[in-house]
Amino acid sequence: MTTSEDKPLWLPPMSLVVIVVIIGAISLSPFAFIPFNLTGQALLLFIVLRLFCYWPPMVRWVTSMPVFHRTMLALLVGSMILGHYTLNSRAYYPYVSWFIFSTVREDDPVTCREFIATTASGQKVRLLVEQLFPSIVQIYPLDDPTQYSPAQLDELAHAMATAYNQHHADDPVHRVDLVVMAVKLHPPAAESRAQPSCQLLNRYDISSAR
């Protein structure tokens, strides 16, 4: 049986309480100097390491692995940890955290740029990179000027139209519009925000020669 002398000095809950207090002091207090997205991940990492080191089912699982498998597991977990601390989820995906709701935005109105195609029959089709190219999980927002120059937006519009036409030869895209959709978060009492406004930013003619 494990005696009190054999137990590690960092057993919870006291160790976790101390760590939470430290995180609150350096990340959540008026004198914060380290972002919480770093210290919060450090706390999660601390908990995961404890599971690997002291939780009996986890210990049995790891020790039963061949050495090669343990080495690969360590490399994968280590890569994930390093990816988290780059704070660049797109450049190092998938060995990094997935920031779904990473920040709170108070923009009003909320805007979103989209590509809307018009086919030969006059049908309106929304073109999404992630649907046309399934290997691409997510792209930068189209309103990011550091990622998309006018020439790159032109190339993207034509690339998506080409990919769409490969699967819809009977009704191909003839034109692609880049539009900005806007929805007011706090409209006046007499107005409704059910339907977003739409403003045309650019129009791309799709020719078969390109």
XYZ file of N, CA and C in Angstrom:
630
model
N 0.845 -1.185 0.000
C 0.000 0.000 0.000
C 0.886 1.243 0.000
N 0.434 2.274 -0.733
C 1.206 3.511 -0.811
C 1.074 4.291 0.483
N 2.177 4.650 1.075
C 2.175 5.447 2.293
C 2.167 6.920 1.950
N 1.918 7.747 2.972
C 1.894 9.195 2.750
C 3.247 9.700 2.314
N 4.339 9.012 2.743
C 5.672 9.454 2.342
C 5.932 9.204 0.860
N 5.230 8.175 0.308
C 5.447 7.844 -1.094
C 4.651 8.729 -2.038
N 3.670 9.449 -1.541
C 2.818 10.265 -2.393
C 3.575 11.507 -2.858
N 3.398 11.901 -4.116
C 4.082 13.110 -4.595
C 3.583 14.347 -3.864
N 4.438 15.350 -3.777
C 4.108 16.563 -3.048
C 3.100 17.435 -3.779
N 2.841 17.146 -5.047
C 1.963 18.024 -5.828
C 0.570 17.420 -6.032
N 0.127 16.594 -5.105
C -1.200 16.007 -5.214
C -2.276 17.091 -5.139
N -3.357 16.941 -5.922
C -4.480 17.853 -5.765
C -5.216 17.525 -4.472
N -6.065 18.407 -3.946
C -6.453 19.628 -4.655
C -5.540 20.828 -4.384
N -4.643 20.743 -3.396
C -3.877 21.913 -3.017
C -3.016 22.418 -4.169
N -2.398 21.508 -4.923
C -1.541 21.952 -6.017
C -2.349 22.690 -7.079
N -3.543 22.178 -7.381
C -4.383 22.845 -8.369
C -4.861 24.199 -7.865
N -5.184 24.282 -6.586
C -5.619 25.555 -6.010
C -4.512 26.595 -6.139
N -3.287 26.178 -5.813
C -2.160 27.105 -5.904
C -1.944 27.551 -7.345
N -2.020 26.609 -8.288
C -1.819 26.960 -9.688
C -2.913 27.897 -10.180
N -4.147 27.630 -9.816
C -5.251 28.502 -10.236
C -5.065 29.913 -9.682
N -4.620 30.009 -8.434
C -4.371 31.327 -7.843
C -3.262 32.057 -8.599
N -2.208 31.329 -8.943
C -1.103 31.936 -9.692
C -1.582 32.405 -11.064
N -2.362 31.568 -11.733
C -2.882 31.956 -13.049
C -3.761 33.189 -12.938
N -4.598 33.221 -11.907
C -5.439 34.401 -11.715
C -4.615 35.660 -11.503
N -3.500 35.524 -10.790
C -2.662 36.693 -10.496
C -1.929 37.203 -11.720
N -1.450 36.278 -12.575
C -0.614 36.715 -13.699
C -1.388 36.872 -15.004
N -2.651 36.381 -15.036
C -3.389 36.453 -16.299
C -4.748 37.136 -16.195
N -5.347 37.165 -15.010
C -6.709 37.686 -14.886
C -6.825 38.884 -13.961
N -5.753 39.246 -13.291
C -5.795 40.383 -12.368
C -5.518 41.680 -13.115
N -5.724 42.842 -12.474
C -5.380 44.121 -13.122
C -3.902 44.230 -13.473
N -3.049 43.397 -12.861
C -1.609 43.437 -13.128
C -1.180 42.286 -14.036
N -2.122 41.733 -14.809
C -1.824 40.586 -15.667
C -0.748 40.942 -16.694
N 0.169 40.000 -16.904
C 1.230 40.223 -17.882
C 1.452 39.018 -18.796
N 0.707 37.919 -18.578
C 0.771 36.753 -19.456
C -0.651 36.427 -19.902
N -0.895 36.272 -21.217
C -2.255 35.993 -21.697
C -2.815 34.710 -21.095
N -4.115 34.716 -20.822
C -4.765 33.543 -20.238
C -4.750 32.364 -21.195
N -4.736 32.620 -22.528
C -4.717 31.488 -23.452
C -3.405 30.717 -23.374
N -2.385 31.285 -22.728
C -1.148 30.549 -22.471
C -1.199 29.838 -21.118
N -1.559 30.582 -20.079
C -1.579 29.980 -18.745
C -2.703 28.954 -18.608
N -3.832 29.195 -19.276
C -4.921 28.221 -19.234
C -4.521 26.902 -19.865
N -3.795 26.978 -20.983
C -3.320 25.749 -21.609
C -2.258 25.065 -20.749
N -1.457 25.858 -20.035
C -0.458 25.266 -19.144
C -1.145 24.461 -18.037
N -2.265 24.968 -17.530
C -3.015 24.239 -16.510
C -3.554 22.932 -17.074
N -4.111 22.973 -18.272
C -4.605 21.743 -18.895
C -3.475 20.748 -19.125
N -2.321 21.256 -19.547
C -1.167 20.390 -19.749
C -0.740 19.737 -18.438
N -0.762 20.492 -17.354
C -0.427 19.969 -16.025
C -1.349 18.809 -15.657
N -2.658 18.984 -15.915
C -3.630 17.937 -15.584
C -3.400 16.693 -16.441
N -3.136 16.888 -17.739
C -2.901 15.751 -18.631
C -1.657 14.976 -18.210
N -0.589 15.682 -17.858
C 0.634 15.008 -17.423
C 0.411 14.214 -16.147
N -0.412 14.736 -15.264
C -0.721 13.998 -14.026
C -1.458 12.703 -14.352
N -2.382 12.775 -15.351
C -3.107 11.573 -15.737
C -2.146 10.515 -16.265
N -1.190 10.930 -17.092
C -0.233 9.980 -17.648
C 0.665 9.384 -16.564
N 0.964 10.169 -15.549
C 1.939 9.719 -14.544
C 1.316 8.951 -13.382
N 0.072 9.267 -13.023
C -0.456 8.735 -11.765
C -1.811 8.050 -11.862
N -2.579 8.249 -12.935
C -3.889 7.613 -13.008
C -3.685 6.157 -13.431
N -4.038 5.188 -12.605
C -3.704 3.781 -12.881
C -4.106 3.279 -14.256
N -5.337 3.528 -14.739
C -5.664 3.028 -16.086
C -4.752 3.608 -17.171
N -4.396 4.886 -17.041
C -3.519 5.506 -18.029
C -2.108 4.932 -17.939
N -1.635 4.723 -16.714
C -0.294 4.151 -16.523
C -0.221 2.753 -17.125
N -1.257 1.917 -16.882
C -1.271 0.558 -17.429
C -1.316 0.587 -18.949
N -2.087 1.519 -19.503
C -2.207 1.610 -20.954
C -0.870 1.984 -21.605
N -0.175 2.975 -21.025
C 1.085 3.432 -21.597
C 2.173 2.383 -21.434
N 2.267 1.791 -20.242
C 3.331 0.807 -20.003
C 3.127 -0.479 -20.793
N 1.893 -0.752 -21.222
C 1.652 -1.955 -22.023
C 2.018 -1.773 -23.491
N 2.281 -0.540 -23.902
C 2.641 -0.266 -25.292
C 4.065 -0.710 -25.592
N 4.317 -1.121 -26.838
C 5.712 -1.312 -27.257
C 6.453 0.033 -27.209
N 7.765 -0.053 -27.114
C 8.570 1.168 -27.001
C 8.342 2.090 -28.199
N 8.250 1.524 -29.386
C 8.060 2.355 -30.579
C 6.744 3.129 -30.502
N 5.680 2.442 -30.056
C 4.385 3.104 -29.947
C 4.429 4.214 -28.904
N 5.091 3.961 -27.778
C 5.219 5.011 -26.764
C 5.995 6.210 -27.303
N 7.023 5.932 -28.089
C 7.808 7.021 -28.671
C 6.964 7.866 -29.616
N 6.181 7.197 -30.465
C 5.328 7.933 -31.398
C 4.260 8.727 -30.658
N 3.681 8.149 -29.600
C 2.694 8.872 -28.810
C 3.309 10.122 -28.199
N 4.530 9.986 -27.664
C 5.201 11.139 -27.071
C 5.467 12.219 -28.114
N 5.870 11.805 -29.324
C 6.122 12.779 -30.391
C 4.845 13.509 -30.794
N 3.743 12.764 -30.914
C 2.486 13.389 -31.305
C 1.982 14.353 -30.236
N 2.009 13.907 -28.977
C 1.555 14.785 -27.890
C 2.474 15.992 -27.774
N 3.788 15.762 -27.891
C 4.722 16.883 -27.833
C 4.513 17.877 -28.960
N 4.250 17.379 -30.166
C 3.978 18.269 -31.294
C 2.714 19.078 -31.065
N 1.695 18.439 -30.493
C 0.457 19.146 -30.201
C 0.690 20.259 -29.185
N 1.480 19.962 -28.162
C 1.769 20.974 -27.131
C 2.525 22.145 -27.745
N 3.555 21.863 -28.545
C 4.306 22.939 -29.193
C 3.413 23.739 -30.132
N 2.525 23.040 -30.844
C 1.616 23.743 -31.740
C 0.687 24.682 -31.007
N 0.220 24.259 -29.839
C -0.641 25.127 -29.038
C 0.052 26.442 -28.724
N 1.305 26.367 -28.362
C 1.998 27.557 -27.890
C 2.553 28.425 -29.015
N 2.354 28.015 -30.269
C 2.684 28.924 -31.367
C 1.612 29.987 -31.533
N 0.403 29.707 -31.009
C -0.755 30.597 -31.155
C -1.047 30.880 -32.633
N -0.760 29.932 -33.491
C -1.007 30.080 -34.921
C -1.702 28.815 -35.398
N -3.012 28.751 -35.182
C -3.741 27.507 -35.406
C -3.785 27.112 -36.877
N -3.741 28.075 -37.789
C -3.848 27.733 -39.200
C -2.535 27.180 -39.751
N -1.407 27.758 -39.332
C -0.118 27.351 -39.878
C 0.288 25.970 -39.396
N -0.150 25.552 -38.225
C 0.317 24.299 -37.652
C -0.796 23.273 -37.470
N -1.978 23.492 -38.034
C -3.051 22.519 -37.967
C -2.547 21.197 -38.554
N -2.833 20.030 -37.964
C -3.765 19.810 -36.855
C -3.119 19.722 -35.487
N -1.803 19.931 -35.370
C -1.166 19.780 -34.055
C -1.241 21.082 -33.275
N -2.461 21.556 -33.060
C -2.660 22.823 -32.380
C -4.117 22.901 -31.952
N -4.416 23.834 -31.071
C -5.794 23.989 -30.614
C -6.656 24.571 -31.719
N -7.949 24.275 -31.683
C -8.873 24.792 -32.669
C -9.627 25.954 -32.038
N -9.320 27.162 -32.490
C -9.948 28.352 -31.920
C -11.276 28.595 -32.631
N -12.363 28.138 -32.021
C -13.680 28.324 -32.623
C -14.244 29.687 -32.224
N -14.269 29.959 -30.933
C -14.719 31.258 -30.442
C -13.590 31.836 -29.587
N -12.547 32.299 -30.256
C -11.357 32.732 -29.527
C -11.466 34.129 -28.965
N -12.277 34.988 -29.567
C -12.402 36.361 -29.107
C -13.862 36.794 -29.179
N -14.168 37.848 -28.462
C -15.499 38.446 -28.493
C -15.439 39.681 -29.378
N -16.289 39.727 -30.385
C -16.323 40.867 -31.291
C -17.604 41.654 -31.078
N -17.466 42.958 -31.030
C -18.615 43.831 -30.842
C -18.880 44.677 -32.079
N -18.426 44.201 -33.237
C -18.672 44.953 -34.473
C -20.167 45.043 -34.741
N -20.613 46.215 -35.128
C -22.019 46.411 -35.466
C -22.094 47.430 -36.607
N -22.466 47.008 -37.801
C -23.005 45.690 -38.160
C -21.919 44.628 -38.321
N -22.348 43.356 -38.262
C -21.463 42.223 -38.523
C -21.419 42.017 -40.038
N -20.225 41.932 -40.594
C -20.093 41.805 -42.041
C -19.404 40.490 -42.422
N -19.688 40.053 -43.617
C -19.083 38.824 -44.139
C -19.041 38.915 -45.657
N -17.863 38.651 -46.221
C -17.729 38.647 -47.676
C -17.980 37.247 -48.219
N -18.672 37.191 -49.347
C -19.002 35.910 -49.952
C -18.912 36.004 -51.468
N -18.681 34.845 -52.091
C -18.719 34.738 -53.549
C -20.080 34.148 -53.942
N -20.824 34.885 -54.759
C -22.119 34.416 -55.254
C -22.025 34.275 -56.766
N -22.227 33.053 -57.247
C -22.122 32.778 -58.678
C -23.498 32.828 -59.338
N -23.497 33.223 -60.606
C -24.704 33.178 -61.431
C -24.450 32.195 -62.565
N -25.297 31.197 -62.678
C -25.106 30.158 -63.699
C -25.769 30.568 -65.015
N -25.587 29.730 -66.033
C -26.142 30.023 -67.356
C -27.657 30.145 -67.321
N -28.303 29.417 -66.426
C -29.763 29.477 -66.325
C -30.249 30.618 -65.450
N -29.323 31.369 -64.860
C -29.703 32.470 -63.986
C -29.792 32.096 -62.522
N -29.452 30.862 -62.184
C -29.506 30.418 -60.790
C -28.368 31.057 -59.983
N -28.664 31.431 -58.732
C -27.660 31.989 -57.828
C -27.111 30.873 -56.944
N -25.777 30.766 -56.889
C -25.125 29.707 -56.128
C -24.039 30.332 -55.260
N -24.038 29.976 -53.996
C -22.980 30.438 -53.097
C -21.773 29.520 -53.242
N -20.609 30.097 -53.526
C -19.388 29.316 -53.698
C -18.569 29.344 -52.413
N -18.298 28.161 -51.873
C -17.509 28.030 -50.656
C -16.273 27.196 -50.953
N -15.109 27.701 -50.583
C -13.864 26.984 -50.827
C -13.890 25.622 -50.153
N -14.380 25.578 -48.899
C -14.354 24.331 -48.141
C -15.240 23.250 -48.757
N -16.293 23.644 -49.486
C -17.157 22.658 -50.139
C -16.588 22.206 -51.474
N -16.012 23.142 -52.212
C -15.470 22.802 -53.526
C -14.146 22.059 -53.436
N -13.396 22.325 -52.369
C -12.100 21.669 -52.170
C -12.083 21.071 -50.764
N -12.620 19.868 -50.584
C -12.786 19.283 -49.242
C -11.495 19.121 -48.459
N -10.353 19.082 -49.132
C -9.090 18.945 -48.399
C -8.726 20.215 -47.639
N -9.384 21.318 -47.972
C -9.150 22.582 -47.270
C -10.182 22.692 -46.154
N -9.720 22.711 -44.920
C -10.630 22.729 -43.779
C -11.218 24.114 -43.561
N -10.388 25.127 -43.659
C -10.858 26.490 -43.396
C -9.894 27.477 -44.031
N -10.426 28.590 -44.541
C -9.585 29.624 -45.118
C -9.704 30.902 -44.294
N -8.812 31.828 -44.544
C -8.887 33.125 -43.875
C -10.123 33.874 -44.371
N -10.693 34.741 -43.540
C -11.829 35.558 -43.997
C -11.455 36.359 -45.239
N -12.386 36.492 -46.135
C -12.109 37.151 -47.411
C -11.842 38.641 -47.270
N -12.168 39.227 -46.127
C -11.928 40.661 -45.950
C -10.566 40.943 -45.326
N -9.704 39.928 -45.221
C -8.380 40.115 -44.658
C -7.425 40.577 -45.756
N -7.049 41.876 -45.764
C -6.201 42.376 -46.857
C -4.792 41.817 -46.823
N -4.356 41.296 -45.680
C -3.007 40.729 -45.610
C -2.927 39.365 -46.283
N -4.075 38.739 -46.525
C -4.098 37.410 -47.125
C -4.559 37.420 -48.580
N -5.365 38.423 -48.964
C -5.947 38.432 -50.301
C -5.738 39.786 -50.967
N -4.925 39.800 -51.996
C -4.803 40.971 -52.846
C -5.914 40.914 -53.886
N -6.196 41.998 -54.596
C -7.219 41.934 -55.658
C -6.937 40.835 -56.679
N -5.668 40.652 -57.034
C -5.331 39.606 -58.000
C -5.618 38.214 -57.434
N -5.360 38.011 -56.137
C -5.620 36.704 -55.529
C -7.114 36.417 -55.443
N -7.918 37.445 -55.162
C -9.366 37.263 -55.142
C -9.866 36.888 -56.537
N -9.292 37.509 -57.564
C -9.641 37.165 -58.942
C -9.326 35.697 -59.227
N -8.127 35.272 -58.847
C -7.733 33.876 -59.071
C -8.625 32.920 -58.300
N -8.988 33.291 -57.073
C -9.832 32.422 -56.257
C -11.214 32.288 -56.874
N -11.775 33.386 -57.355
C -13.103 33.339 -57.976
C -13.097 32.420 -59.190
N -12.074 32.529 -60.030
C -12.001 31.682 -61.224
C -11.741 30.218 -60.861
N -10.924 29.981 -59.838
C -10.650 28.598 -59.431
C -11.921 27.923 -58.916
N -12.706 28.638 -58.119
C -13.936 28.054 -57.608
C -14.948 27.838 -58.723
N -15.034 28.784 -59.650
C -15.954 28.613 -60.775
C -15.564 27.400 -61.614
N -14.268 27.216 -61.851
C -13.801 26.060 -62.614
C -14.152 24.756 -61.905
N -13.915 24.717 -60.579
C -14.229 23.507 -59.824
C -15.730 23.224 -59.834
N -16.551 24.270 -59.716
C -18.004 24.089 -59.745
C -18.449 23.568 -61.110
N -17.898 24.135 -62.184
C -18.323 23.752 -63.532
C -17.957 22.304 -63.858
N -16.899 21.788 -63.241
C -16.522 20.399 -63.483
C -17.612 19.424 -63.043
N -18.439 19.843 -62.088
C -19.506 18.972 -61.576
C -20.896 19.423 -62.041
N -20.960 20.551 -62.747
C -22.252 21.064 -63.206
C -22.118 21.557 -64.650
N -21.671 20.664 -65.502
C -21.442 21.043 -66.898
C -22.733 21.449 -67.609
N -23.883 20.980 -67.115
C -25.150 21.302 -67.753
C -25.631 22.712 -67.420
N -25.090 23.312 -66.375
C -25.478 24.670 -65.984
C -24.258 25.379 -65.372
N -23.281 25.715 -66.199
C -22.026 26.257 -65.667
C -22.154 27.697 -65.190
N -21.170 28.103 -64.396
C -21.106 29.474 -63.885
C -20.649 30.407 -64.997
N -21.362 31.518 -65.145
C -20.981 32.540 -66.120
C -20.440 33.806 -65.453
N -20.789 33.995 -64.180
C -20.367 35.213 -63.499
C -20.266 34.933 -62.003
N -19.281 35.562 -61.359
C -19.116 35.442 -59.914
C -19.061 36.844 -59.326
N -19.890 37.085 -58.332
C -19.920 38.381 -57.649
C -19.309 38.243 -56.263
N -18.421 39.158 -55.926
C -17.917 39.263 -54.558
C -18.765 40.295 -53.845
N -19.486 39.864 -52.815
C -20.411 40.760 -52.111
C -20.062 40.782 -50.630
N -20.500 41.825 -49.971
C -20.359 41.905 -48.519
C -21.756 41.923 -47.921
N -22.006 40.959 -47.046
C -23.279 40.869 -46.335
C -23.118 41.536 -44.973
N -24.137 42.271 -44.554
C -24.070 42.993 -43.279
C -25.370 42.810 -42.515
N -25.226 42.523 -41.224
C -26.382 42.368 -40.333
C -26.172 43.257 -39.116
N -27.152 44.058 -38.793
C -27.064 44.920 -37.617
C -27.386 44.121 -36.356
N -26.479 44.197 -35.372
C -26.736 43.523 -34.107
C -27.790 44.258 -33.288
N -27.775 45.585 -33.366
C -28.698 46.400 -32.563
C -29.425 47.386 -33.467
N -30.365 46.869 -34.266
C -31.090 47.773 -35.164
C -32.055 48.659 -34.392
N -32.458 49.784 -34.963
C -33.505 50.604 -34.328
C -34.773 49.804 -34.102
N -35.569 50.258 -33.169
C -36.766 49.500 -32.780
C -37.696 49.238 -33.953
N -37.747 50.134 -34.910
C -38.677 49.985 -36.023
C -38.115 49.129 -37.151
N -36.840 48.709 -37.035
C -36.220 47.934 -38.095
C -36.031 46.479 -37.668
N -35.914 45.622 -38.661
C -35.674 44.210 -38.407
C -34.301 43.848 -38.940
N -33.632 42.914 -38.269
C -32.327 42.461 -38.732
C -32.400 41.053 -39.316
N -33.615 40.643 -39.692
C -33.786 39.285 -40.198
C -33.049 39.086 -41.519
N -33.090 40.082 -42.396
C -32.456 39.954 -43.701
C -31.212 40.834 -43.757
N -30.051 40.265 -44.096
C -28.838 41.079 -44.192
C -28.852 41.944 -45.442
N -28.161 43.062 -45.370
C -27.986 43.886 -46.562
C -26.875 43.276 -47.412
N -26.873 43.598 -48.689
C -25.902 43.022 -49.609
C -25.349 44.119 -50.514
N -24.029 44.220 -50.562
C -23.373 45.236 -51.385
C -22.371 44.567 -52.318
N -22.452 44.898 -53.595
C -21.541 44.332 -54.582
C -20.190 45.025 -54.497
N -19.121 44.218 -54.349
C -17.771 44.760 -54.287
C -17.024 44.587 -55.601
N -17.217 43.447 -56.259
C -16.524 43.199 -57.516
C -17.269 42.116 -58.290
N -17.068 42.128 -59.585
C -17.724 41.145 -60.451
C -16.677 40.527 -61.370
N -16.725 39.195 -61.466
C -15.756 38.455 -62.269
C -16.513 37.701 -63.362
N -16.165 37.994 -64.605
C -16.760 37.272 -65.735
C -15.960 35.988 -65.961
N -16.664 34.884 -66.001
C -16.032 33.584 -66.173
C -16.155 33.175 -67.628
N -15.032 33.075 -68.299
C -15.042 32.678 -69.703
C -14.469 31.271 -69.835
N -14.882 30.579 -70.862
C -14.385 29.218 -71.079
C -12.932 29.203 -71.494
N -12.422 30.371 -71.929
C -11.035 30.413 -72.378
C -10.052 30.433 -71.229
N -10.509 30.731 -70.033
C -9.598 30.857 -68.900
C -9.527 29.572 -68.119
